[in-house]
Coordinates of C-alpha atoms and ligand atoms in Angstrom, one line a residue:
M1026 CA 143.0 100.7 143.3
A1027 CA 145.3 103.6 142.6
I1028 CA 144.0 106.0 140.0
Q1029 CA 146.0 105.9 136.7
F1030 CA 146.8 109.6 136.0
V1031 CA 149.0 109.1 132.9
M1032 CA 146.9 108.7 129.8
P1033 CA 148.2 106.6 126.8
E1034 CA 150.3 108.7 124.4
F1035 CA 149.1 106.8 121.4
E1036 CA 146.0 105.2 120.1
V1037 CA 145.9 102.0 118.1
V1038 CA 143.4 102.2 115.3
R1039 CA 142.3 98.9 113.8
D1040 CA 140.0 98.9 110.7
P1041 CA 137.6 96.0 111.5
N1042 CA 136.8 95.7 107.8
K1043 CA 140.4 95.0 107.0
C1044 CA 141.5 92.9 110.0
I1045 CA 141.5 89.2 109.3
A1046 CA 142.5 88.3 112.9
C1047 CA 145.8 86.7 111.7
R1048 CA 147.4 87.7 115.0
V1049 CA 150.7 88.8 113.3
C1050 CA 150.6 92.0 115.3
E1051 CA 150.2 90.1 118.6
R1052 CA 153.2 87.9 117.8
Q1053 CA 155.3 90.8 116.6
C1054 CA 154.7 93.2 119.5
A1055 CA 157.1 92.8 122.5
N1056 CA 155.1 95.4 124.4
E1057 CA 152.0 93.1 124.3
V1058 CA 149.7 95.8 122.9
H1059 CA 147.6 93.4 120.8
S1060 CA 145.7 90.3 121.8
Y1061 CA 142.8 88.2 120.6
D1062 CA 139.6 88.2 122.6
A1063 CA 138.0 84.8 122.1
D1064 CA 134.7 86.0 123.5
L1065 CA 134.5 89.0 121.2
K1066 CA 136.1 87.0 118.4
M1067 CA 138.2 90.0 117.5
M1068 CA 141.6 91.6 118.1
I1069 CA 141.8 94.1 120.9
S1070 CA 144.6 96.6 121.9
D1071 CA 146.0 98.0 125.1
D1072 CA 146.9 101.6 124.0
S1073 CA 148.8 102.2 127.3
K1074 CA 151.5 99.8 126.2
C1075 CA 152.1 101.2 122.7
V1076 CA 155.4 103.0 122.0
N1077 CA 154.6 103.7 118.3
C1078 CA 157.5 101.6 116.9
H1079 CA 155.4 100.8 113.8
R1080 CA 156.3 97.1 113.9
C1081 CA 152.7 96.0 113.7
V1082 CA 151.7 98.7 111.2
T1083 CA 154.6 97.6 108.9
L1084 CA 153.9 93.9 109.1
C1085 CA 150.1 93.8 109.1
P1086 CA 149.3 92.0 105.9
T1087 CA 146.1 93.9 105.2
H1088 CA 147.2 97.4 106.3
A1089 CA 144.5 97.3 108.9
L1090 CA 146.5 99.3 111.5
K1091 CA 147.5 102.8 112.2
I1092 CA 148.9 104.5 115.3
K1093 CA 147.6 107.9 116.1
K1094 CA 148.8 110.4 118.6
S1095 CA 146.2 110.3 121.4
E1096 CA 143.6 113.0 121.1
H1097 CA 143.3 113.1 124.9
T1098 CA 144.2 116.6 125.8
F1099 CA 144.8 119.0 128.6
R1100 CA 143.4 122.5 128.6
D1101 CA 145.6 124.8 126.6
N1102 CA 148.4 126.2 128.7
A1103 CA 151.5 127.8 127.1
N1104 CA 153.5 127.1 130.3
W1105 CA 152.3 123.6 131.3
S1106 CA 152.3 121.3 128.3
G1107 CA 150.5 117.9 128.4
A1108 CA 153.9 116.2 128.2
T1109 CA 155.2 118.1 131.3
I1110 CA 152.0 117.3 133.3
N1111 CA 152.3 113.6 132.4
E1112 CA 156.0 113.5 133.5
I1113 CA 155.0 114.9 136.9
Y1114 CA 152.3 112.3 137.2
K1115 CA 154.9 109.6 136.3
Q1116 CA 157.4 110.8 138.9
A1117 CA 154.7 111.2 141.5
E1118 CA 153.9 107.6 140.9
S1119 CA 157.4 106.2 140.7
G1120 CA 159.6 108.5 142.7
G1121 CA 162.3 107.8 140.0
V1122 CA 164.4 109.5 137.4
L1123 CA 162.6 109.7 134.1
L1124 CA 164.5 107.6 131.5
S1125 CA 164.4 107.8 127.7
S1126 CA 166.6 107.1 124.8
M1127 CA 167.9 108.4 121.4
G1128 CA 168.6 112.1 121.1
N1129 CA 167.2 115.4 122.4
P1130 CA 163.8 115.7 120.6
N1131 CA 163.1 119.3 121.7
N1132 CA 162.7 122.3 119.5
F1133 CA 166.1 123.8 119.7
P1134 CA 167.5 125.4 116.5
V1135 CA 169.1 123.0 114.1
Y1136 CA 171.9 125.1 112.7
F1137 CA 172.5 122.7 109.8
D1138 CA 169.1 123.7 108.5
K1139 CA 170.0 127.4 108.6
I1140 CA 173.1 127.0 106.6
L1141 CA 173.2 126.8 102.8
I1142 CA 176.0 125.5 100.5
N1143 CA 177.6 127.4 97.7
A1144 CA 177.8 126.3 94.0
S1145 CA 180.0 127.5 91.2
Q1146 CA 178.6 129.6 88.4
V1147 CA 180.5 131.0 85.4
T1148 CA 183.9 132.0 86.7
N1149 CA 184.9 129.0 88.8
P1150 CA 183.5 126.1 86.9
S1151 CA 181.8 123.2 88.6
I1152 CA 183.2 119.7 88.2
D1153 CA 181.2 116.8 86.9
P1154 CA 181.6 114.0 89.5
L1155 CA 180.6 111.3 86.9
R1156 CA 183.4 112.2 84.6
E1157 CA 186.1 113.7 86.7
P1158 CA 188.0 112.1 89.6
M1159 CA 186.7 113.1 93.0
E1160 CA 188.6 112.3 96.2
T1161 CA 186.6 111.6 99.3
K1162 CA 189.3 109.6 101.1
V1163 CA 190.4 111.1 104.5
F1164 CA 193.2 110.3 106.9
L1165 CA 192.5 110.9 110.6
G1166 CA 195.4 111.6 112.9
K1167 CA 198.1 114.1 113.8
K1168 CA 199.8 115.6 110.7
N1169 CA 203.4 116.6 110.5
A1170 CA 204.0 120.4 110.8
E1171 CA 206.7 120.1 108.1
I1172 CA 207.9 117.4 105.7
K1173 CA 211.6 116.6 105.6
R1174 CA 213.5 114.9 102.8
D1175 CA 217.1 113.6 102.7
E1176 CA 219.7 114.9 100.3
N1177 CA 218.3 112.7 97.5
G1178 CA 214.8 114.1 98.0
K1179 CA 213.6 111.0 99.6
L1180 CA 210.9 111.5 102.2
I1181 CA 212.2 110.9 105.7
S1182 CA 209.4 112.4 107.8
K1183 CA 207.4 109.6 109.3
L1184 CA 203.6 110.2 109.5
P1185 CA 202.1 109.4 112.9
P1186 CA 199.6 106.5 112.8
Q1187 CA 196.4 107.4 110.8
I1188 CA 192.9 106.0 110.3
E1189 CA 192.3 105.8 106.5
L1190 CA 188.7 106.1 105.4
T1191 CA 187.3 106.0 101.9
M1192 CA 184.7 108.6 102.8
P1193 CA 184.5 111.1 105.8
V1194 CA 181.8 109.1 107.7
M1195 CA 182.1 106.5 110.4
F1196 CA 179.6 104.6 112.5
S1197 CA 179.6 106.0 116.0
A1198 CA 180.1 104.2 119.3
M1199 CA 177.3 101.8 120.1
S1200 CA 178.1 99.1 122.6
Y1201 CA 177.3 95.4 122.4
G1202 CA 174.7 95.2 125.2
S1203 CA 173.0 98.5 124.3
I1204 CA 172.5 97.2 120.8
S1205 CA 172.2 93.6 119.7
Y1206 CA 174.8 91.1 118.3
N1207 CA 173.1 91.3 114.9
A1208 CA 173.2 95.1 114.9
H1209 CA 176.9 95.1 115.7
K1210 CA 177.5 92.5 113.1
S1211 CA 175.7 94.6 110.5
L1212 CA 177.8 97.6 111.3
A1213 CA 181.0 95.6 111.2
I1214 CA 180.3 94.0 107.9
A1215 CA 179.2 97.3 106.3
A1216 CA 182.3 99.2 107.7
Q1217 CA 184.6 96.6 106.2
A1218 CA 182.9 96.6 102.8
L1219 CA 182.9 100.4 102.7
G1220 CA 186.4 100.9 103.9
I1221 CA 185.3 103.0 106.9
C1222 CA 185.1 102.2 110.7
Y1223 CA 182.6 101.2 113.2
N1224 CA 183.1 101.7 117.0
T1225 CA 182.7 99.1 119.8
G1226 CA 181.4 101.7 122.3
E1227 CA 182.1 100.9 125.9
G1228 CA 181.0 97.2 125.8
G1229 CA 184.1 95.4 124.7
L1230 CA 184.6 93.5 121.4
H1231 CA 182.8 90.2 120.9
K1232 CA 185.3 87.5 119.9
D1233 CA 183.4 86.9 116.6
F1234 CA 184.2 90.5 115.5
Y1235 CA 188.0 90.5 116.0
K1236 CA 188.3 89.7 112.3
Y1237 CA 186.8 93.2 111.4
G1238 CA 189.7 94.8 113.4
A1239 CA 191.0 96.9 110.5
N1240 CA 187.7 98.6 110.5
T1241 CA 187.1 98.8 114.2
I1242 CA 187.6 101.6 116.7
V1243 CA 187.8 100.1 120.2
Q1244 CA 186.6 102.3 123.1
V1245 CA 188.0 102.7 126.6
A1246 CA 185.4 104.2 128.9
S1247 CA 185.3 104.8 132.6
G1248 CA 183.9 101.4 133.3
R1249 CA 186.8 99.8 131.4
F1250 CA 184.4 97.0 130.3
G1251 CA 186.1 94.3 128.2
V1252 CA 189.4 96.2 128.1
Y1253 CA 192.6 94.1 127.9
K1254 CA 195.7 93.9 125.8
D1255 CA 194.2 91.9 122.9
Y1256 CA 191.2 94.2 122.7
L1257 CA 193.4 97.3 122.5
E1258 CA 195.4 95.7 119.8
A1259 CA 192.4 94.5 117.8
G1260 CA 191.3 97.8 116.4
V1261 CA 192.7 100.4 114.1
A1262 CA 192.4 103.1 116.8
I1263 CA 191.5 103.5 120.4
E1264 CA 188.9 105.9 121.6
I1265 CA 188.9 107.2 125.2
K1266 CA 185.3 108.1 126.0
M1267 CA 185.2 111.1 128.4
G1268 CA 181.6 112.0 127.6
Q1269 CA 178.7 111.6 125.2
G1270 CA 176.3 114.2 123.8
A1271 CA 173.1 112.5 125.0
K1272 CA 174.1 112.6 128.6
P1273 CA 177.1 115.0 129.2
G1274 CA 178.5 114.9 132.7
I1275 CA 177.0 111.6 133.8
G1276 CA 177.9 107.9 133.5
G1277 CA 176.3 105.0 131.8
H1278 CA 174.0 102.4 133.1
L1279 CA 173.1 99.2 131.3
P1280 CA 170.5 97.2 133.3
G1281 CA 171.4 93.7 134.4
S1282 CA 168.5 92.3 132.2
K1283 CA 170.6 93.2 129.1
I1284 CA 173.8 91.6 130.5
V1285 CA 173.1 88.2 129.0
E1286 CA 175.8 85.5 128.8
D1287 CA 177.5 86.7 125.7
V1288 CA 177.4 90.4 126.7
S1289 CA 178.8 89.4 130.2
K1290 CA 181.7 87.6 128.6
T1291 CA 182.4 90.4 126.2
R1292 CA 182.2 93.0 129.0
M1293 CA 184.0 90.8 131.5
I1294 CA 181.4 91.3 134.2
P1295 CA 179.0 88.9 135.8
Q1296 CA 175.9 87.9 134.0
G1297 CA 172.8 89.8 135.2
A1298 CA 174.9 92.5 137.0
D1299 CA 174.1 96.1 136.1
A1300 CA 177.0 97.6 134.1
I1301 CA 177.5 101.0 135.6
S1302 CA 180.2 103.3 134.2
P1303 CA 181.1 106.1 136.5
A1304 CA 180.6 109.7 135.4
P1305 CA 184.3 110.5 135.6
H1306 CA 187.3 108.3 134.9
H1307 CA 188.6 107.9 138.4
D1308 CA 192.1 108.4 137.3
I1309 CA 191.5 111.6 135.3
Y1310 CA 191.1 114.9 136.9
S1311 CA 193.3 117.1 134.7
I1312 CA 194.7 117.3 131.1
E1313 CA 197.9 115.8 132.6
D1314 CA 196.0 112.8 133.8
L1315 CA 194.4 112.4 130.4
R1316 CA 197.8 112.6 128.9
Q1317 CA 198.9 109.7 131.0
L1318 CA 196.0 107.6 129.8
V1319 CA 196.6 108.6 126.2
Y1320 CA 200.3 107.6 126.4
S1321 CA 199.5 104.4 128.4
L1322 CA 197.3 103.3 125.6
K1323 CA 199.9 104.3 123.0
E1324 CA 202.6 102.5 124.9
A1325 CA 200.4 99.4 125.2
T1326 CA 200.0 99.3 121.5
A1327 CA 203.6 100.1 120.5
Y1328 CA 202.6 103.6 119.2
K1329 CA 200.9 102.0 116.2
K1330 CA 197.4 103.3 116.8
P1331 CA 196.0 106.8 116.9
V1332 CA 194.2 107.7 120.1
I1333 CA 190.8 109.4 120.0
V1334 CA 189.4 111.4 122.9
K1335 CA 185.6 111.7 122.8
V1336 CA 183.9 114.4 124.7
A1337 CA 180.4 115.9 124.8
A1338 CA 179.8 119.3 123.3
V1339 CA 179.5 121.6 126.4
H1340 CA 179.8 125.3 127.1
N1341 CA 183.6 125.7 127.1
I1342 CA 184.3 123.1 124.5
A1343 CA 186.9 125.1 122.6
A1344 CA 189.1 125.4 125.7
I1345 CA 188.6 121.7 126.5
A1346 CA 189.5 120.7 123.0
S1347 CA 192.6 122.8 123.1
G1348 CA 193.7 120.9 126.3
I1349 CA 192.9 117.5 124.6
A1350 CA 195.0 118.5 121.6
R1351 CA 197.9 119.2 124.0
S1352 CA 197.4 115.8 125.8
G1353 CA 198.9 114.0 122.9
A1354 CA 195.6 112.7 121.5
D1355 CA 195.6 112.3 117.7
I1356 CA 191.9 112.8 117.1
I1357 CA 189.1 114.6 119.1
A1358 CA 185.6 113.4 118.7
I1359 CA 182.9 115.8 119.8
D1360 CA 179.3 114.7 120.3
G1361 CA 176.5 117.2 120.1
F1362 CA 173.5 117.4 122.4
R1363 CA 171.3 115.6 119.8
G1364 CA 173.4 112.5 119.9
G1365 CA 171.5 109.3 120.5
T1366 CA 171.8 106.8 123.4
G1367 CA 170.3 103.6 124.6
A1368 CA 169.2 105.1 127.9
A1369 CA 169.6 108.5 129.5
P1370 CA 167.8 110.5 132.2
T1371 CA 165.3 112.5 130.2
R1372 CA 166.1 115.8 132.0
I1373 CA 169.8 115.5 131.2
R1374 CA 169.3 114.5 127.6
D1375 CA 166.9 117.4 127.0
N1376 CA 168.7 120.2 128.9
V1377 CA 172.5 119.6 128.9
G1378 CA 175.0 120.3 126.2
I1379 CA 175.2 122.5 123.1
P1380 CA 174.5 122.1 119.4
I1381 CA 177.3 120.4 117.5
E1382 CA 177.5 123.0 114.8
L1383 CA 178.4 125.8 117.3
A1384 CA 180.8 123.5 119.2
L1385 CA 182.6 122.4 116.0
A1386 CA 183.0 125.9 114.6
S1387 CA 184.4 127.3 117.9
V1388 CA 186.8 124.3 118.4
D1389 CA 188.1 124.5 114.8
Q1390 CA 188.7 128.2 115.1
R1391 CA 190.3 128.0 118.5
L1392 CA 192.8 125.3 117.4
R1393 CA 193.6 127.3 114.3
D1394 CA 194.1 130.5 116.4
E1395 CA 196.5 128.5 118.6
G1396 CA 198.4 127.0 115.7
I1397 CA 197.6 123.4 116.7
R1398 CA 194.9 122.5 114.3
G1399 CA 197.2 120.1 112.5
D1400 CA 198.0 118.3 115.7
V1401 CA 194.6 116.6 115.8
S1402 CA 191.8 115.6 113.5
L1403 CA 188.2 116.5 114.4
V1404 CA 185.3 114.1 114.2
V1405 CA 181.8 115.3 115.1
G1406 CA 178.6 113.5 115.7
G1407 CA 175.2 114.2 117.3
S1408 CA 172.4 114.0 114.7
I1409 CA 174.2 114.0 111.3
R1410 CA 171.1 113.2 109.2
S1411 CA 172.2 113.4 105.6
S1412 CA 175.0 114.0 103.2
A1413 CA 174.2 117.7 103.3
D1414 CA 174.9 117.7 107.1
V1415 CA 178.2 115.9 106.4
V1416 CA 179.3 118.5 103.8
K1417 CA 178.3 121.4 106.1
A1418 CA 180.2 119.8 109.1
I1419 CA 183.3 119.4 107.0
A1420 CA 183.1 123.0 105.7
L1421 CA 182.7 124.1 109.3
G1422 CA 186.0 122.4 110.2
A1423 CA 185.4 118.6 110.7
D1424 CA 187.7 116.0 109.2
A1425 CA 185.0 113.4 109.4
V1426 CA 181.7 112.7 111.1
Y1427 CA 180.2 109.9 113.2
I1428 CA 176.7 108.7 112.5
G1429 CA 174.7 106.6 115.0
T1430 CA 171.0 107.3 114.8
A1431 CA 171.0 107.5 110.9
A1432 CA 172.7 104.1 110.8
L1433 CA 170.1 102.6 113.1
I1434 CA 167.3 104.0 111.1
A1435 CA 168.9 102.4 108.0
L1436 CA 168.7 99.1 110.0
G1437 CA 165.0 99.6 110.6
C1438 CA 164.8 101.8 113.8
H1439 CA 161.6 103.8 113.8
L1440 CA 162.8 106.2 116.5
C1441 CA 160.2 105.2 119.0
R1442 CA 162.7 106.2 121.7
S1443 CA 162.1 103.2 123.9
C1444 CA 165.6 101.5 123.7
Q1445 CA 165.9 101.7 127.5
T1446 CA 163.1 99.0 127.8
G1447 CA 165.2 96.4 126.0
K1448 CA 162.1 95.4 124.0
C1449 CA 163.1 96.8 120.6
N1450 CA 160.7 95.3 118.2
W1451 CA 163.2 95.8 115.3
G1452 CA 165.9 93.7 116.9
I1453 CA 168.3 96.6 117.4
A1454 CA 168.4 97.8 121.0
T1455 CA 167.6 94.4 122.6
Q1456 CA 169.2 91.2 123.8
R1457 CA 166.1 89.1 123.7
P1458 CA 167.0 86.3 121.3
D1459 CA 163.5 86.2 119.7
L1460 CA 163.8 89.9 119.0
V1461 CA 167.5 89.9 118.0
K1462 CA 166.9 87.5 115.2
R1463 CA 164.5 89.9 113.6
L1464 CA 167.5 91.8 112.3
N1465 CA 169.3 89.7 109.8
P1466 CA 172.9 91.1 109.3
E1467 CA 172.8 89.9 105.7
V1468 CA 169.9 92.3 105.2
G1469 CA 171.1 95.0 107.6
A1470 CA 174.7 95.4 106.3
P1471 CA 173.7 96.0 102.6
R1472 CA 171.2 98.6 103.8
L1473 CA 174.0 100.4 105.6
I1474 CA 176.3 100.0 102.5
N1475 CA 173.5 101.5 100.3
L1476 CA 173.0 104.4 102.6
M1477 CA 176.7 105.3 102.7
T1478 CA 177.1 104.7 99.0
A1479 CA 174.3 107.1 98.3
W1480 CA 175.7 109.7 100.7
N1481 CA 179.1 109.5 99.1
H1482 CA 177.6 110.1 95.7
E1483 CA 175.8 113.1 97.0
I1484 CA 178.9 114.4 98.8
M1485 CA 180.7 114.2 95.5
E1486 CA 177.9 116.0 93.7
F1487 CA 178.1 118.8 96.4
M1488 CA 181.8 119.0 95.9
G1489 CA 181.6 119.1 92.1
G1490 CA 179.0 121.8 92.4
M1491 CA 181.4 123.9 94.4
G1492 CA 184.2 123.3 92.0
I1493 CA 186.1 121.2 94.6
N1494 CA 187.5 117.8 93.8
S1495 CA 189.0 116.8 97.1
I1496 CA 187.3 116.6 100.5
E1497 CA 190.5 118.0 102.0
A1498 CA 189.9 121.2 100.1
L1499 CA 186.5 121.5 101.7
R1500 CA 187.6 121.1 105.3
G1501 CA 187.2 124.3 107.2
N1502 CA 186.3 126.1 103.9
R1503 CA 183.6 128.3 105.5
L1504 CA 183.4 130.5 102.4
M1505 CA 181.3 127.7 100.9
L1506 CA 178.6 128.3 103.6
R1507 CA 176.1 131.0 104.1
G1508 CA 173.6 131.4 107.0
V1509 CA 169.9 132.2 106.7
G1510 CA 167.8 133.6 109.6
L1511 CA 170.7 133.6 112.0
N1512 CA 171.7 136.6 114.2
E1513 CA 175.1 138.3 114.2
K1514 CA 176.3 136.3 117.2
E1515 CA 175.4 132.9 115.7
L1516 CA 177.0 133.9 112.4
S1517 CA 180.1 135.0 114.2
I1518 CA 180.5 131.7 116.2
L1519 CA 179.8 129.7 113.0
G1520 CA 182.3 131.9 111.2
I1521 CA 180.1 132.3 108.2
S1522 CA 178.5 135.2 106.3
H1523 CA 174.8 135.7 105.9
A1524 CA 173.2 134.7 102.6
G1525 CA 173.3 137.6 100.2
E1526 CA 176.7 138.7 101.5
Ligands
SF4_3040 S1 148.3 92.0 111.9 FE1 146.7 93.2 110.9 S2 145.3 91.7 110.1 FE2 146.6 90.6 111.5 S3 145.5 90.7 113.5 FE3 146.9 92.4 113.5 S4 145.6 94.1 112.7 FE4 144.5 92.2 112.1
SF4_3041 S1 166.5 101.2 118.3 FE1 164.5 100.1 118.6 S2 163.8 100.7 120.6 FE2 165.4 102.2 120.0 S3 164.3 103.9 119.0 FE3 164.9 102.5 117.4 S4 163.1 101.1 117.1 FE4 162.9 102.2 119.1

């Protein structure tokens, strides 16, 4: 028998004085960690299968369970961590690419945590958001450089198509297939109730969700899954996905096990076949090619829908964004390296891309310097965790943000980073019917609505504190930000002063 080098990452600790052997944990765990040993007349665990998703801990009626990080350790070595050694063992055993999900968990600087927000004192009074009107509505799309009126003063300029949002937050692209029907339904219901948008991702639009079209962004990715005329016309905007923050430069791969009947119909591919989206769009090798796709999609929808181009935040993002703005796109979405995903090669996820804060600031500045900032709106994502991150992103130059991981956490995700297994115990990143039904959209949607409502209140409080009553007046207002513990170069890219200045 081959020796098992990789030791379990977690340890299941069961308090024998509390456990009543009800077997709830056994029934709830798709990873088959728990079982009842009839000889021993007690519950036992297989630590090697535990992904620390907390499903059993949360549902155990007697609070008998806790999951601990394994105390198994390697000898201290600042160069070779235990995690790195284990990864080498895994690859030596499998010969395969390491896969993981969600965003980059490594200890890179989180610039949002090194930026502080201003508040008015004495000379520029703050505004009480409970008593004064506060405007958090945003319009995404190209803005006219000038407004023309006829001789009677009537407005004759026509505004290009816009996405109208009640607050500057949208649910980011998550495909049906990578997440469940019930997760999609929760996002769609919540987006409609909130007056914001959710995004189909690259998996097409399930026929049940066409009724949420006014709050749907439909995506066109390199695999073109589920793309046809009705689909393009169903949403309020069309997003061309060129890249995503979790895996810049590579394509997507949804295993055949997740292509169940409904997913296959929605994606228009055979049931059980792997859904592989190529790394590049095979018809795009230049900004001119991108322009052709942008205008093809506009043409196909009678120029009534704004077109978004989504890219990953990478080294020369400012120049890339400048090109996209000139391609005729109405909105640029930039996804930072902490952006989540259902499955990515671990090495790519953890080593490719750049932080969204730096990408955003440099893109906003470049577009302003070139006098084309009004030609596009900017939407950023990649680990927006709170209303404070939203406010900081907008002050750095974003028109709105995308949230993905935060929305999934609101639905019950415990960030076990095992989505790629398809065994999500919380009914989110799975297509197994017994697991999907654990997420009830009638419970999930209100949780999303609560989260967004709370964030919007907090955004208004931040704005009031700054003496600003319109989110428009906050966009790119970097005077409202100060850095702490950042060097000159970082401050210069972010375009902000240090605290105390
Ligand atoms: S759910 Fe809790 S009480 Fe029930 S068998 Fe598991 S550990 Fe024991
Ligand atoms: S969606 Fe599910 S599998 Fe993925 S990280 Fe969250 S809890 Fe884990």
